[in-house]
Amino acid sequence: MAKNLVIVESPAKAKTIEKFLGKDFKVTSSFGHIADLPSRELGVDVDNDFVPKYVVDSEKKALVKKLKDLASKAELIWLASDEDREGEAISWHLAETLKLDSDRTRRIVFNSITKSAIQKAIENPRSIDYNLVNAQQARRILDRLVGYELSPVLWKKIKPGLSAGRVQSVAVRLIVEREREIEAFTPESSFRLVAEFRTENNAVFTARLGKTYPDVVSALAFLEELKEASFKVSSLDTKPATKSPSPPFTTSTLQQEASRKLYFSVSRTMQVAQRLYEAGLITYMRTDSVNLSGEALAAAKDAIVDSYGESYSKIRKFSSKSKGAQEAHEAIRPTDMSLQSPNLERDQSRLYELIWKRTLASQMSDARLERTQVGIANDRNDAEFSAKGEVIKFDGFLKVYLEGKDEEDPEDQDGLLPALTTGQMLLSNYISATQRFSRPPYRYTEASLVKKLEELGIGRPSTYAPTISTIQNRGYVEKGTVEGSPRAYQQVLLESGVLTEKTLSETVGSDKGKLVPTDIGMIVNDFLVTNFANILDYNFTAKVEKDFDDIATGEEDWKKILKDFYKDFHPNVAEVEEHAERASGERVLGEDPKTGRQVAARLGRFGPMVQIGTVDEEEKPLFASLLPDQSINTITYDEAMDLFKLPRNLGEFKGEEVEANVGRYGPYIRYGKKFVSLQADQSVFEIDMDAARQLIETKEKADAPIAMYEGKEVTRGKGRFGPFIKWDGMFININKKYDFDNLSEADIAELIEAKKKKEAEKLVREWPEESIRIEKGRWGRHQIIKGKTKVDLSKDVDPLGVSLEQAQELLGKKKKKKK
């Protein structure tokens, strides 16, 4: 056994580090946290100083046993998890859970997985930083309190299964408020004038008029004046300018730039960056810091001088604006500046190159420019066109890299100008007056949302990606799919002394890839903002982040922060749970012409819907689900009434009635007792029998048995967790080891037998005649199961001691509660 045991949190990291250490070191992984708050209870003693109850998950117990065994045989144990708060907490949990002897335990940190960094860390060990641990505990516990206390209120007041989170709910609020700004926005139109001029040498350039005109009449009148006009250069102003490079990447700026340039989602950026870090190619990728070490500055200078020459090098030291510039002390950079293109898979290669270029550019000279402003006068009125141009005299850092922008307006960009002199006469190729509309605020992209959260001081590098993933997974926000809609605009053209008017079209309102709130997201947000204004307040959320920073530096007591928060929060929750009205986002649309009953759109048990009538009336209300592209906030009365024309009877097929309808999962065809979803381009109001027959036949072909096993059919399909086969009522997931489209008889037998064995190991007790069984659950608890009804047994109940009568009683109570 090696004398030294090094424990890291990732197996990939362990593999890389092991290469740098000799035979005296054994490197193993904890696979993240080995202990955490329990998943099925609050796990925090709010009456006793907020003491957390940490447990080892059942799935980690074997790992903990293995780590204890390895630690007992080692002379020294090195805790080498990441150097941020989460990493510090992982090391602390390891020390506590494994009961490590402090005399034999060392804590080491490094922000890159390189031989020199690892050796330096081992030469400079430290003890566990309990300020960082407490900052992590404070965040974990406060977020647990918010989630566990707010979520049941949402279940009671809106819909079962909903959840709330401190940072996530604020992110949803930003997106909802932006959507409301867009909905309330009324575009204003004006006419912008652009002229194309040419010199006597036929050099062409574009100029713009500084003022706009409110309508087509005034724009026409202006152009009428210029029919016979002569033009000349009235002013020429040329000034030197410089452009400086951006700092090297932080977590936030990497996420933004990878979105702009590589079209990565925030979570994809972090996944790829994690792989690069674990392979030892970049420094730690969760950081607020823009600082570079002296070693990195020297390496960057060498790489720049070698590739471009001394004139391109300029050492720059950037400093972070925020006090908290999280515990990682460097920006994200390559560990080897001389390595531009390592042999990697495509996404890793693209992200690495982005990081390499940004780091290198940050240490390069300013670009030197010459900016020219030209005034162009005419002999018919006082109006003056202007043109801007930019010439690069020395490219400097632009040789390597230029930062992108979220929203760029092509009309505002400078171009190149020909050589011009004051008083020089110019010819007009054309002058156009084009109708332009003021723009509503842009919907957030993942990257621009990260930027906004960072500006507000909400969240930290480790929280951006999970926050954005969570609000989408919860169904509060989704990526828009609308390409946009056409909008007509007018243009007047003066060319060769002739005025012509035409109507053109442009596409506006695209939300493709943008973050759009769902109906449920808007309803939950409105309820939380109304009833928990403090929790959803941007300043409060930023203050909490600052409190965590102060705990991390030892300036604040973590338990005091929790007490101060909870003494106001808990009574607020109790008050809202007791007195707040239910929220459904109801929007009254009108009256049913046949019955005079109210027509409204609202959130129902199975999602957004429209309803004729109210629950207070003697006659039951009528319901219809909304189509996927419809919303409670925007559906019209006519669209709502169309939904009540469903289902549409399309005819018969093989003796079964066929109808088109809309349900909780969208539009579908019902054929007997079978359901077939419509394709994205098919309308439930327009689909005919021929198209329905094709869908049914395709579905029947897909559902046909692919084999028989032990006299029972084997079918296959694809669900939310990927491809599967179904046999004897069991769903068996198919992993990548198998060719799903070409499963052999041997593959099918192997998959079914493995599933049967797994199910048998779960079974503790069974009453076949009653179709009741007791199984070992996923989280270590036991469950009584009958059909789709499941009842958890508490951990102190012996499942072998449960009688049939007791099982039936518990199942009965669960069914009654559901009703």
Short mmCIF file of N, CA and C in Angstrom, two decimals, residues 562-644:
data_model
loop_
_atom_site.label_atom_id
_atom_site.label_comp_id
_atom_site.label_asym_id
_atom_site.label_seq_id
_atom_site.Cartn_x
_atom_site.Cartn_y
_atom_site.Cartn_z
N LEU A 562 -28.25 33.01 9.37
CA LEU A 562 -29.42 32.14 9.21
C LEU A 562 -30.54 32.54 10.18
N LYS A 563 -30.19 32.86 11.41
CA LYS A 563 -31.20 33.27 12.40
C LYS A 563 -31.92 34.54 11.96
N ASP A 564 -31.13 35.53 11.51
CA ASP A 564 -31.71 36.80 11.08
C ASP A 564 -32.66 36.59 9.89
N PHE A 565 -32.29 35.69 9.01
CA PHE A 565 -33.14 35.41 7.86
C PHE A 565 -34.42 34.69 8.27
N TYR A 566 -34.28 33.66 9.09
CA TYR A 566 -35.40 32.75 9.38
C TYR A 566 -36.46 33.39 10.28
N LYS A 567 -36.05 34.32 11.14
CA LYS A 567 -37.02 34.90 12.10
C LYS A 567 -38.11 35.70 11.38
N ASP A 568 -37.81 36.23 10.20
CA ASP A 568 -38.84 36.93 9.41
C ASP A 568 -39.46 36.01 8.36
N PHE A 569 -38.63 35.13 7.81
CA PHE A 569 -39.08 34.27 6.71
C PHE A 569 -40.15 33.28 7.15
N HIS A 570 -39.90 32.58 8.24
CA HIS A 570 -40.82 31.51 8.66
C HIS A 570 -42.23 32.03 8.98
N PRO A 571 -42.38 33.11 9.74
CA PRO A 571 -43.73 33.64 9.99
C PRO A 571 -44.43 34.08 8.70
N ASN A 572 -43.66 34.61 7.76
CA ASN A 572 -44.21 35.03 6.46
C ASN A 572 -44.80 33.81 5.72
N VAL A 573 -44.07 32.69 5.74
CA VAL A 573 -44.55 31.46 5.10
C VAL A 573 -45.86 31.00 5.74
N ALA A 574 -45.89 30.99 7.07
CA ALA A 574 -47.08 30.54 7.79
C ALA A 574 -48.28 31.43 7.47
N GLU A 575 -48.04 32.74 7.41
CA GLU A 575 -49.11 33.69 7.11
C GLU A 575 -49.68 33.47 5.71
N VAL A 576 -48.79 33.30 4.73
CA VAL A 576 -49.22 33.10 3.34
C VAL A 576 -49.97 31.78 3.20
N GLU A 577 -49.44 30.72 3.82
CA GLU A 577 -50.08 29.41 3.73
C GLU A 577 -51.50 29.45 4.30
N GLU A 578 -51.69 30.26 5.32
CA GLU A 578 -52.99 30.32 5.98
C GLU A 578 -53.97 31.23 5.24
N HIS A 579 -53.50 32.36 4.73
CA HIS A 579 -54.44 33.38 4.28
C HIS A 579 -54.41 33.70 2.78
N ALA A 580 -53.34 33.39 2.07
CA ALA A 580 -53.27 33.77 0.66
C ALA A 580 -54.29 33.00 -0.18
N GLU A 581 -54.82 33.67 -1.20
CA GLU A 581 -55.76 33.02 -2.10
C GLU A 581 -55.01 32.13 -3.10
N ARG A 582 -55.73 31.13 -3.63
CA ARG A 582 -55.14 30.27 -4.66
C ARG A 582 -54.87 31.10 -5.91
N ALA A 583 -53.85 30.70 -6.65
CA ALA A 583 -53.49 31.41 -7.88
C ALA A 583 -53.61 30.49 -9.08
N SER A 584 -54.28 30.94 -10.11
CA SER A 584 -54.41 30.13 -11.33
C SER A 584 -54.09 30.93 -12.57
N GLY A 585 -53.77 32.23 -12.37
CA GLY A 585 -53.49 33.08 -13.53
C GLY A 585 -54.71 33.30 -14.40
N GLU A 586 -55.91 33.18 -13.80
CA GLU A 586 -57.14 33.25 -14.59
C GLU A 586 -57.27 34.57 -15.33
N ARG A 587 -57.68 34.45 -16.60
CA ARG A 587 -57.88 35.62 -17.46
C ARG A 587 -59.23 35.46 -18.17
N VAL A 588 -60.17 36.30 -17.81
CA VAL A 588 -61.52 36.20 -18.39
C VAL A 588 -61.49 36.73 -19.82
N LEU A 589 -62.01 35.92 -20.76
CA LEU A 589 -61.96 36.26 -22.18
C LEU A 589 -63.30 36.75 -22.72
N GLY A 590 -64.40 36.37 -22.07
CA GLY A 590 -65.72 36.77 -22.58
C GLY A 590 -66.79 35.81 -22.11
N GLU A 591 -67.89 35.72 -22.88
CA GLU A 591 -68.99 34.83 -22.55
C GLU A 591 -69.27 33.86 -23.69
N ASP A 592 -69.72 32.67 -23.32
CA ASP A 592 -70.14 31.68 -24.32
C ASP A 592 -71.46 32.16 -24.93
N PRO A 593 -71.52 32.33 -26.27
CA PRO A 593 -72.75 32.87 -26.89
C PRO A 593 -73.98 31.97 -26.70
N LYS A 594 -73.75 30.67 -26.51
CA LYS A 594 -74.89 29.75 -26.37
C LYS A 594 -75.49 29.79 -24.97
N THR A 595 -74.63 29.86 -23.95
CA THR A 595 -75.11 29.73 -22.57
C THR A 595 -74.96 31.00 -21.73
N GLY A 596 -74.17 31.95 -22.22
CA GLY A 596 -73.91 33.15 -21.44
C GLY A 596 -72.94 32.94 -20.29
N ARG A 597 -72.35 31.74 -20.20
CA ARG A 597 -71.41 31.44 -19.12
C ARG A 597 -70.04 32.05 -19.42
N GLN A 598 -69.28 32.30 -18.35
CA GLN A 598 -67.96 32.91 -18.47
C GLN A 598 -66.99 32.00 -19.23
N VAL A 599 -66.18 32.61 -20.11
CA VAL A 599 -65.09 31.91 -20.78
C VAL A 599 -63.77 32.49 -20.25
N ALA A 600 -62.90 31.63 -19.73
CA ALA A 600 -61.64 32.11 -19.13
C ALA A 600 -60.50 31.17 -19.46
N ALA A 601 -59.31 31.71 -19.48
CA ALA A 601 -58.08 30.90 -19.60
C ALA A 601 -57.43 30.86 -18.23
N ARG A 602 -56.96 29.69 -17.82
CA ARG A 602 -56.32 29.58 -16.51
C ARG A 602 -55.46 28.32 -16.45
N LEU A 603 -54.73 28.20 -15.35
CA LEU A 603 -53.93 27.00 -15.11
C LEU A 603 -54.80 25.95 -14.44
N GLY A 604 -54.82 24.74 -15.01
CA GLY A 604 -55.57 23.64 -14.43
C GLY A 604 -54.65 22.57 -13.89
N ARG A 605 -55.23 21.48 -13.46
CA ARG A 605 -54.44 20.40 -12.86
C ARG A 605 -53.42 19.83 -13.83
N PHE A 606 -53.79 19.79 -15.12
CA PHE A 606 -52.89 19.19 -16.12
C PHE A 606 -52.25 20.24 -17.02
N GLY A 607 -52.26 21.50 -16.59
CA GLY A 607 -51.59 22.52 -17.37
C GLY A 607 -52.54 23.62 -17.81
N PRO A 608 -52.06 24.53 -18.70
CA PRO A 608 -52.88 25.66 -19.16
C PRO A 608 -54.12 25.17 -19.91
N MET A 609 -55.26 25.85 -19.68
CA MET A 609 -56.51 25.41 -20.34
C MET A 609 -57.47 26.59 -20.43
N VAL A 610 -58.55 26.38 -21.20
CA VAL A 610 -59.66 27.33 -21.22
C VAL A 610 -60.87 26.64 -20.63
N GLN A 611 -61.77 27.45 -20.08
CA GLN A 611 -62.89 26.89 -19.31
C GLN A 611 -64.15 27.70 -19.58
N ILE A 612 -65.26 26.99 -19.81
CA ILE A 612 -66.58 27.63 -19.89
C ILE A 612 -67.31 27.33 -18.59
N GLY A 613 -67.72 28.40 -17.87
CA GLY A 613 -68.39 28.21 -16.59
C GLY A 613 -67.44 28.35 -15.43
N THR A 614 -67.99 28.35 -14.21
CA THR A 614 -67.19 28.44 -13.00
C THR A 614 -67.60 27.33 -12.03
N VAL A 615 -66.76 27.07 -11.03
CA VAL A 615 -67.04 26.00 -10.07
C VAL A 615 -68.23 26.35 -9.19
N ASP A 616 -68.61 27.64 -9.12
CA ASP A 616 -69.73 28.05 -8.27
C ASP A 616 -71.09 27.72 -8.89
N GLU A 617 -71.10 27.43 -10.19
CA GLU A 617 -72.37 27.17 -10.87
C GLU A 617 -72.82 25.73 -10.67
N GLU A 618 -74.10 25.53 -10.81
CA GLU A 618 -74.66 24.18 -10.64
C GLU A 618 -74.17 23.24 -11.73
N GLU A 619 -74.15 23.76 -12.94
CA GLU A 619 -73.67 22.95 -14.08
C GLU A 619 -72.14 22.92 -14.08
N LYS A 620 -71.58 21.74 -14.30
CA LYS A 620 -70.11 21.61 -14.28
C LYS A 620 -69.47 22.42 -15.40
N PRO A 621 -68.28 22.99 -15.15
CA PRO A 621 -67.57 23.71 -16.21
C PRO A 621 -67.12 22.76 -17.33
N LEU A 622 -66.93 23.33 -18.51
CA LEU A 622 -66.34 22.59 -19.64
C LEU A 622 -64.89 23.02 -19.77
N PHE A 623 -64.00 22.06 -20.11
CA PHE A 623 -62.57 22.36 -20.17
C PHE A 623 -62.00 21.98 -21.53
N ALA A 624 -60.93 22.69 -21.93
CA ALA A 624 -60.17 22.32 -23.14
C ALA A 624 -58.73 22.73 -22.93
N SER A 625 -57.79 21.82 -23.23
CA SER A 625 -56.35 22.13 -23.06
C SER A 625 -55.88 23.08 -24.16
N LEU A 626 -54.92 23.94 -23.79
CA LEU A 626 -54.31 24.83 -24.78
C LEU A 626 -53.35 24.06 -25.67
N LEU A 627 -53.17 24.52 -26.90
CA LEU A 627 -52.16 23.96 -27.79
C LEU A 627 -50.78 24.38 -27.29
N PRO A 628 -49.73 23.64 -27.68
CA PRO A 628 -48.37 23.96 -27.18
C PRO A 628 -47.92 25.39 -27.46
N ASP A 629 -48.39 25.98 -28.58
CA ASP A 629 -47.94 27.34 -28.91
C ASP A 629 -48.88 28.42 -28.38
N GLN A 630 -49.84 28.02 -27.56
CA GLN A 630 -50.77 29.00 -26.98
C GLN A 630 -50.41 29.29 -25.52
N SER A 631 -50.84 30.46 -25.06
CA SER A 631 -50.51 30.88 -23.70
C SER A 631 -51.73 31.50 -23.03
N ILE A 632 -51.84 31.32 -21.72
CA ILE A 632 -52.93 31.94 -20.96
C ILE A 632 -52.93 33.45 -21.17
N ASN A 633 -51.75 34.05 -21.26
CA ASN A 633 -51.63 35.50 -21.33
C ASN A 633 -51.96 36.07 -22.70
N THR A 634 -51.92 35.24 -23.75
CA THR A 634 -52.08 35.79 -25.10
C THR A 634 -53.21 35.17 -25.90
N ILE A 635 -53.79 34.05 -25.45
CA ILE A 635 -54.84 33.40 -26.22
C ILE A 635 -56.04 34.34 -26.36
N THR A 636 -56.65 34.38 -27.56
CA THR A 636 -57.80 35.24 -27.80
C THR A 636 -59.10 34.48 -27.55
N TYR A 637 -60.18 35.23 -27.49
CA TYR A 637 -61.49 34.62 -27.28
C TYR A 637 -61.81 33.64 -28.42
N ASP A 638 -61.57 34.05 -29.67
CA ASP A 638 -61.88 33.18 -30.82
C ASP A 638 -61.05 31.90 -30.78
N GLU A 639 -59.76 32.03 -30.44
CA GLU A 639 -58.90 30.84 -30.35
C GLU A 639 -59.40 29.90 -29.26
N ALA A 640 -59.86 30.48 -28.14
CA ALA A 640 -60.38 29.66 -27.04
C ALA A 640 -61.64 28.91 -27.47
N MET A 641 -62.55 29.61 -28.15
CA MET A 641 -63.80 28.95 -28.57
C MET A 641 -63.55 27.87 -29.61
N ASP A 642 -62.52 28.04 -30.43
CA ASP A 642 -62.16 26.98 -31.40
C ASP A 642 -61.79 25.68 -30.68
N LEU A 643 -61.13 25.80 -29.51
CA LEU A 643 -60.70 24.60 -28.78
C LEU A 643 -61.91 23.77 -28.30
N PHE A 644 -63.05 24.45 -28.10
CA PHE A 644 -64.25 23.71 -27.66
C PHE A 644 -64.95 23.00 -28.82
#
